[in-house]
Short mmCIF file of C-alpha atoms in Angstrom, two decimals:
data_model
loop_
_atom_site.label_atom_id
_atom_site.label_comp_id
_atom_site.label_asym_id
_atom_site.label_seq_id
_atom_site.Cartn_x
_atom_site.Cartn_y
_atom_site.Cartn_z
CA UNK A 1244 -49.82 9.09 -34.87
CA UNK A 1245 -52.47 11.67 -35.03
CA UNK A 1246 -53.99 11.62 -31.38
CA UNK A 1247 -56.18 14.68 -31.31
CA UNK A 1248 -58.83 15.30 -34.17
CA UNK A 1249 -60.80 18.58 -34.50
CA UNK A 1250 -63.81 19.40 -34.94
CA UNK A 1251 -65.42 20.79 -37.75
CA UNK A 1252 -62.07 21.15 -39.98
CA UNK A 1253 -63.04 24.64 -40.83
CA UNK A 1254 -65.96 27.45 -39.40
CA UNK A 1255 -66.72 30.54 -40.44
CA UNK A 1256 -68.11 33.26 -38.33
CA UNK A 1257 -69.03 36.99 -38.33
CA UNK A 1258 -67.27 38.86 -35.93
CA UNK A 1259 -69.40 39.12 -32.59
CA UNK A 1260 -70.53 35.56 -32.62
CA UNK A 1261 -69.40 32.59 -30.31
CA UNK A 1262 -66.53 30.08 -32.06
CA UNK A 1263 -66.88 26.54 -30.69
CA UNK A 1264 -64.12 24.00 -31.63
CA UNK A 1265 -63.53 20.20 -30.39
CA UNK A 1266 -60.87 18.11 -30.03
CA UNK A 1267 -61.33 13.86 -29.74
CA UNK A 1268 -58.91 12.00 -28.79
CA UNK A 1269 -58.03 8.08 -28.00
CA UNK A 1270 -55.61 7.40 -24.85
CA UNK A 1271 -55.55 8.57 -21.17
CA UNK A 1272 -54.03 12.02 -21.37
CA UNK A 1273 -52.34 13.88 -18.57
CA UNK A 1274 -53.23 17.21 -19.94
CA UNK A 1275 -54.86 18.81 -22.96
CA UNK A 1276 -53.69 22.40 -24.73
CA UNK A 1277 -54.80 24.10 -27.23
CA UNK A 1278 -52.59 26.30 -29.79
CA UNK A 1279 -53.63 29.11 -32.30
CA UNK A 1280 -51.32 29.39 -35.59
CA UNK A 1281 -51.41 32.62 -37.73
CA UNK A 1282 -50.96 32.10 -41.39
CA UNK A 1283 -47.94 30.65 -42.20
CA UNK A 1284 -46.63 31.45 -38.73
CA UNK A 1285 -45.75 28.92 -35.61
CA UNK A 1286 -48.15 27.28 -32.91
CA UNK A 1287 -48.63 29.74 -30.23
CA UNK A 1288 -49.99 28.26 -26.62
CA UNK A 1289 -53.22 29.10 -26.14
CA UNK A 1290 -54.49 27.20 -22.51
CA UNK A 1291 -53.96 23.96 -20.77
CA UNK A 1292 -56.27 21.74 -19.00
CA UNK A 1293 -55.10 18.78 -16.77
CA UNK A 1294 -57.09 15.76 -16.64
CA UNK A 1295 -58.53 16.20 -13.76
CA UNK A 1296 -59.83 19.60 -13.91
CA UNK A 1297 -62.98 19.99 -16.06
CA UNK A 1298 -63.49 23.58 -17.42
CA UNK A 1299 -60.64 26.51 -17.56
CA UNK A 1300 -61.20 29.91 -18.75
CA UNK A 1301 -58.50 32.35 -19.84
CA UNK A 1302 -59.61 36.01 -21.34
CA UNK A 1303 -62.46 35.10 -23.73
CA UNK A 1304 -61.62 31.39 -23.89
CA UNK A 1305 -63.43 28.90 -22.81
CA UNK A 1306 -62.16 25.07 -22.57
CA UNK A 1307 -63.84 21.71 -21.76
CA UNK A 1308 -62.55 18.78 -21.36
CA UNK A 1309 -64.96 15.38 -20.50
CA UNK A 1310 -62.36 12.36 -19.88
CA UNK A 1311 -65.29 9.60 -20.11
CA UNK A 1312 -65.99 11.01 -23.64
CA UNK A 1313 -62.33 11.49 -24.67
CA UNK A 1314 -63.22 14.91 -25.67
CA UNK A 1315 -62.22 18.86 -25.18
CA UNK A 1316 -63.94 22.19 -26.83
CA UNK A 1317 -62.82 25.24 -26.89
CA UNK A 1318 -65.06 28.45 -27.02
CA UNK A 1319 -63.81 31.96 -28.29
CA UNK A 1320 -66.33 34.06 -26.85
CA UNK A 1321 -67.43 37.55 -28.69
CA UNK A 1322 -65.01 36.66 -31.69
CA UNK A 1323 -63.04 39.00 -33.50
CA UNK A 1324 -61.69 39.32 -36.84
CA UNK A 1325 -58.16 39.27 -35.41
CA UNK A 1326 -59.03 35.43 -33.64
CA UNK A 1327 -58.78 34.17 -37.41
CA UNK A 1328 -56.27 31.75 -37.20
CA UNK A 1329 -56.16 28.03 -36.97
CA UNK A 1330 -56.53 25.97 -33.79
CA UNK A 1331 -55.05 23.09 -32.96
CA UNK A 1332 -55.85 20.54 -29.66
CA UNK A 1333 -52.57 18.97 -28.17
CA UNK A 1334 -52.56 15.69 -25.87
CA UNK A 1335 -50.01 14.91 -23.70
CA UNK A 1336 -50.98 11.18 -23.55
CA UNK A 1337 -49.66 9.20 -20.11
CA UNK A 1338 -47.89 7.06 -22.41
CA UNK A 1339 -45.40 9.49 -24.11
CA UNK A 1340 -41.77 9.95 -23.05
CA UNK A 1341 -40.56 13.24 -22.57
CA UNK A 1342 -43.41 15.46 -22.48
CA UNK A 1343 -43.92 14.33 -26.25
CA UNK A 1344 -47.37 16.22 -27.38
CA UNK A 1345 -49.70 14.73 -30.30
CA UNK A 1346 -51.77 17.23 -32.26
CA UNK A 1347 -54.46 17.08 -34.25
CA UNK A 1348 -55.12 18.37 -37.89
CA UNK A 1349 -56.61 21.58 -36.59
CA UNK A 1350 -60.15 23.79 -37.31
CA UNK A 1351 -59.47 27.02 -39.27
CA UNK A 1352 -61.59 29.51 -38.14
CA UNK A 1353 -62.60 32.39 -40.43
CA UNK A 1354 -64.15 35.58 -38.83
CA UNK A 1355 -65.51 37.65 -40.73
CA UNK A 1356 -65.42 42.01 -39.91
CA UNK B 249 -40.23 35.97 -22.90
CA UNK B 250 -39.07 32.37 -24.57
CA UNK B 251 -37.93 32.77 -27.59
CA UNK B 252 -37.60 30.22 -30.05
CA UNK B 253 -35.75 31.18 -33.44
CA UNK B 254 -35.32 29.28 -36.54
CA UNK B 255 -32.34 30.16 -39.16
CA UNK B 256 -34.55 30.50 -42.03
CA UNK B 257 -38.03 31.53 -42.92
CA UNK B 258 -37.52 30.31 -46.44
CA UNK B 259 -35.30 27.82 -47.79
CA UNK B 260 -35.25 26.53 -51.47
CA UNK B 261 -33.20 23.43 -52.07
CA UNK B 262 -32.41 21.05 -55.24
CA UNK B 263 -33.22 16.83 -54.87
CA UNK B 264 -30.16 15.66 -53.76
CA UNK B 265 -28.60 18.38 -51.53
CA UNK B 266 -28.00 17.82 -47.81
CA UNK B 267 -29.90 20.52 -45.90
CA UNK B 268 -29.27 21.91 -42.29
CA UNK B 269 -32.43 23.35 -40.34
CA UNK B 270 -31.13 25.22 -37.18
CA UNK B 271 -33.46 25.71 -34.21
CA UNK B 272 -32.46 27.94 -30.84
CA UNK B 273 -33.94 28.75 -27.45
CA UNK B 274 -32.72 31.09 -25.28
CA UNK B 275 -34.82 29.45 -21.97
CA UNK B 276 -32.60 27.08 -21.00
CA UNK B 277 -35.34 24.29 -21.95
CA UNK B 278 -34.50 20.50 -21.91
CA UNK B 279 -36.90 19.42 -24.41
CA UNK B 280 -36.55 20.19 -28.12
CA UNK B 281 -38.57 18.89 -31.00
CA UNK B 282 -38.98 18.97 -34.71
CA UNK B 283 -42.39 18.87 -36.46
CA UNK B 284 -43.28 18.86 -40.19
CA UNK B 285 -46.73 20.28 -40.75
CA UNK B 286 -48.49 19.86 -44.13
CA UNK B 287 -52.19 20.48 -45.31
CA UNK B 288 -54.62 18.02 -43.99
CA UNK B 289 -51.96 15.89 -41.80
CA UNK B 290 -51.29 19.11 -39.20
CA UNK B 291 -48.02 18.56 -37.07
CA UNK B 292 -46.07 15.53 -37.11
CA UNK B 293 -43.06 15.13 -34.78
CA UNK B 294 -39.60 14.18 -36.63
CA UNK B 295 -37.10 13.64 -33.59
CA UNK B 296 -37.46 15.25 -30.39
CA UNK B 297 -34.65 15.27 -27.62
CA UNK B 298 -34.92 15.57 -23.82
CA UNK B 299 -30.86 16.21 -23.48
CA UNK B 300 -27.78 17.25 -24.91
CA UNK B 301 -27.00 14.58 -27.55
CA UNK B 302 -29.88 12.28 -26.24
CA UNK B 303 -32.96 12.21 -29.32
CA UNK B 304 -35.66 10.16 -29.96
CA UNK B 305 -37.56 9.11 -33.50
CA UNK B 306 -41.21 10.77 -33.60
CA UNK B 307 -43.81 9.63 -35.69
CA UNK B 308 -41.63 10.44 -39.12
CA UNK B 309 -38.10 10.51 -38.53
CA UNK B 310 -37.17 8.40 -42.17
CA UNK B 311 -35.24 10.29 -44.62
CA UNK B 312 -33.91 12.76 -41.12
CA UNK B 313 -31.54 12.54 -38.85
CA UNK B 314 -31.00 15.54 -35.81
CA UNK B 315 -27.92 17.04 -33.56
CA UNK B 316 -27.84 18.01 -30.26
CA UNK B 317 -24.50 19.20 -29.36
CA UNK B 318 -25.98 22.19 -27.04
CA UNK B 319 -28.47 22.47 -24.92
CA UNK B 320 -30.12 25.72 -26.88
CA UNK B 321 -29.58 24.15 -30.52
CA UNK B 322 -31.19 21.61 -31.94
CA UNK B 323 -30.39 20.61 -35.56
CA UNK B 324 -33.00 18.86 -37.97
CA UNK B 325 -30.35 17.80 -41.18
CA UNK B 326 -32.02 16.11 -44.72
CA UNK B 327 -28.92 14.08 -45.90
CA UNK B 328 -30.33 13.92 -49.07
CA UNK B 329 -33.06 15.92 -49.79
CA UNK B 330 -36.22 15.05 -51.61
CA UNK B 331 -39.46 16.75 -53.30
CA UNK B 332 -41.79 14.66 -50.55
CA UNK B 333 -39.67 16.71 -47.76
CA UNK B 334 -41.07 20.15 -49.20
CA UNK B 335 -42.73 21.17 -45.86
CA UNK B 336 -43.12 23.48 -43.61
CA UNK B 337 -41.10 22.69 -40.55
CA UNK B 338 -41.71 24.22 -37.24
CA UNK B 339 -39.31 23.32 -34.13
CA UNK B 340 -40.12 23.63 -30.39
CA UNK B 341 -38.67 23.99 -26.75
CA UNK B 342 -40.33 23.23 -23.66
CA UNK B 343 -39.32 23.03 -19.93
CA UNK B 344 -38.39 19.33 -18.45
CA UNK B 345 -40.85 19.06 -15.96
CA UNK B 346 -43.54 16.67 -16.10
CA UNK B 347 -47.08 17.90 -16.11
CA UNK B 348 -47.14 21.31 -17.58
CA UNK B 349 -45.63 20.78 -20.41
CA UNK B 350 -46.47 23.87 -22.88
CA UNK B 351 -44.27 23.80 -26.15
CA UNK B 352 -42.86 27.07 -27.28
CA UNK B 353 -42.44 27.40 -31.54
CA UNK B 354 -39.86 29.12 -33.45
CA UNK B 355 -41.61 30.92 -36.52
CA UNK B 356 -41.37 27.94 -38.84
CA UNK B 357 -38.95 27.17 -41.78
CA UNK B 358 -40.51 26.89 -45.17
CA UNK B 359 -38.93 24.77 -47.41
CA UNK B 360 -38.92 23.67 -50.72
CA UNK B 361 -37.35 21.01 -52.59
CA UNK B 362 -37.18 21.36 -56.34
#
């Protein structure tokens, strides 16, 4: 079942601006990541964020993640046109057996040069 | 680096034909999974398997059925493939240790049934 839903389903940018996606999702997690997917390529692992840690940065990403609200976002800072790609959030919900993840339907971002 | 590969990039099958997907790490992972992903629905997990010929049903595992005779191969089989199974299938490693528990892709396998 489709845990994690992002949010909007598609943005488009020009390059130099701020990208902010989010990710809902329903259950108690133990950790939250977030994977970018080229065109017709595989899910590459972006960053991870345990549940009890409330803001992680890696390069020019930015992630949030608010338990009470059940919600993460992930900013792409100074966006290029190479970042175009979709995003997907994963949850690694403390109900799933062996380190099962659940991902949602993912944002395409567009940036354009 | 982990590498994940996948023994085709693109597959074309007839309705009816039995259909091997073949999926290998080279990290020595435990885990292995096999996703579908199609427009709108994003990744959906087939059969995953935490062992050498141990697997588990996903979310969609009807119409599939998986091997794990190694612990780097994992095998996603269509006994009898169908047009709803054109797809783009995507298959993943990841350590066995609880907590961090980032999934590693193979380039995906993009197949169509006629």
């Amino acid at each position: 079942s489709q845990q994690g839903e992002e949010d909007p389903q598609a943005l488009s940018i020009q390059e130099g601006e701020n990208a902010t996606m989010n990710c809902s999702y329903k259950t108690s997690i133990n950790n939250l990541q977030w994977y970018r997917q080229n065109s017709g390529r595989g899910l590459v692992h972006l960053i991870l964020i345990r549940s009890n840690e409330r803001e992680k940065h890696s390069g020019r990403l930015r992630v949030t993640l608010d338990t009470s609200k059940k919600s993460s976002s992930l900013l792409i800072t100074a966006s290029r046109a190479a970042d175009t790609a979709s995003y997907f959030c994963a949850t690694d919900a403390e109900e799933n057996a062996g380190n099962m993840l659940t991902f949602g339907g993912g944002t395409r971002l567009m940036v354009k040069p | 680096d982990v590498k994940v590969t996948q023994s085709s990039r693109y597959l074309v099958k007839r309705t009816g034909e039995k259909v091997f997907l073949e999926c290998v790490q080279d990290m020595d992972h435990e885990n292995m999974f096999w996703y579908r992903q199609d427009p709108g629905l994003g990744l959906r997990l087939i059969y995953f398997s935490y062992d050498v010929k141990m697997k588990e049903k996903g979310d969609i595992p009807e119409g599939y059925s998986v091997s794990r005779e190694k612990k780097e191969r994992f095998s996603l089989i269509l006994e009898s493939a169908s047009t709803n199974q054109t797809s783009m299938y995507l298959c993943a490693s990841s350590p066995g240790l609880a907590g961090d528990n980032e999934q590693f892709f193979g380039p995906g396998t993009r197949l169509t049934v006629l």
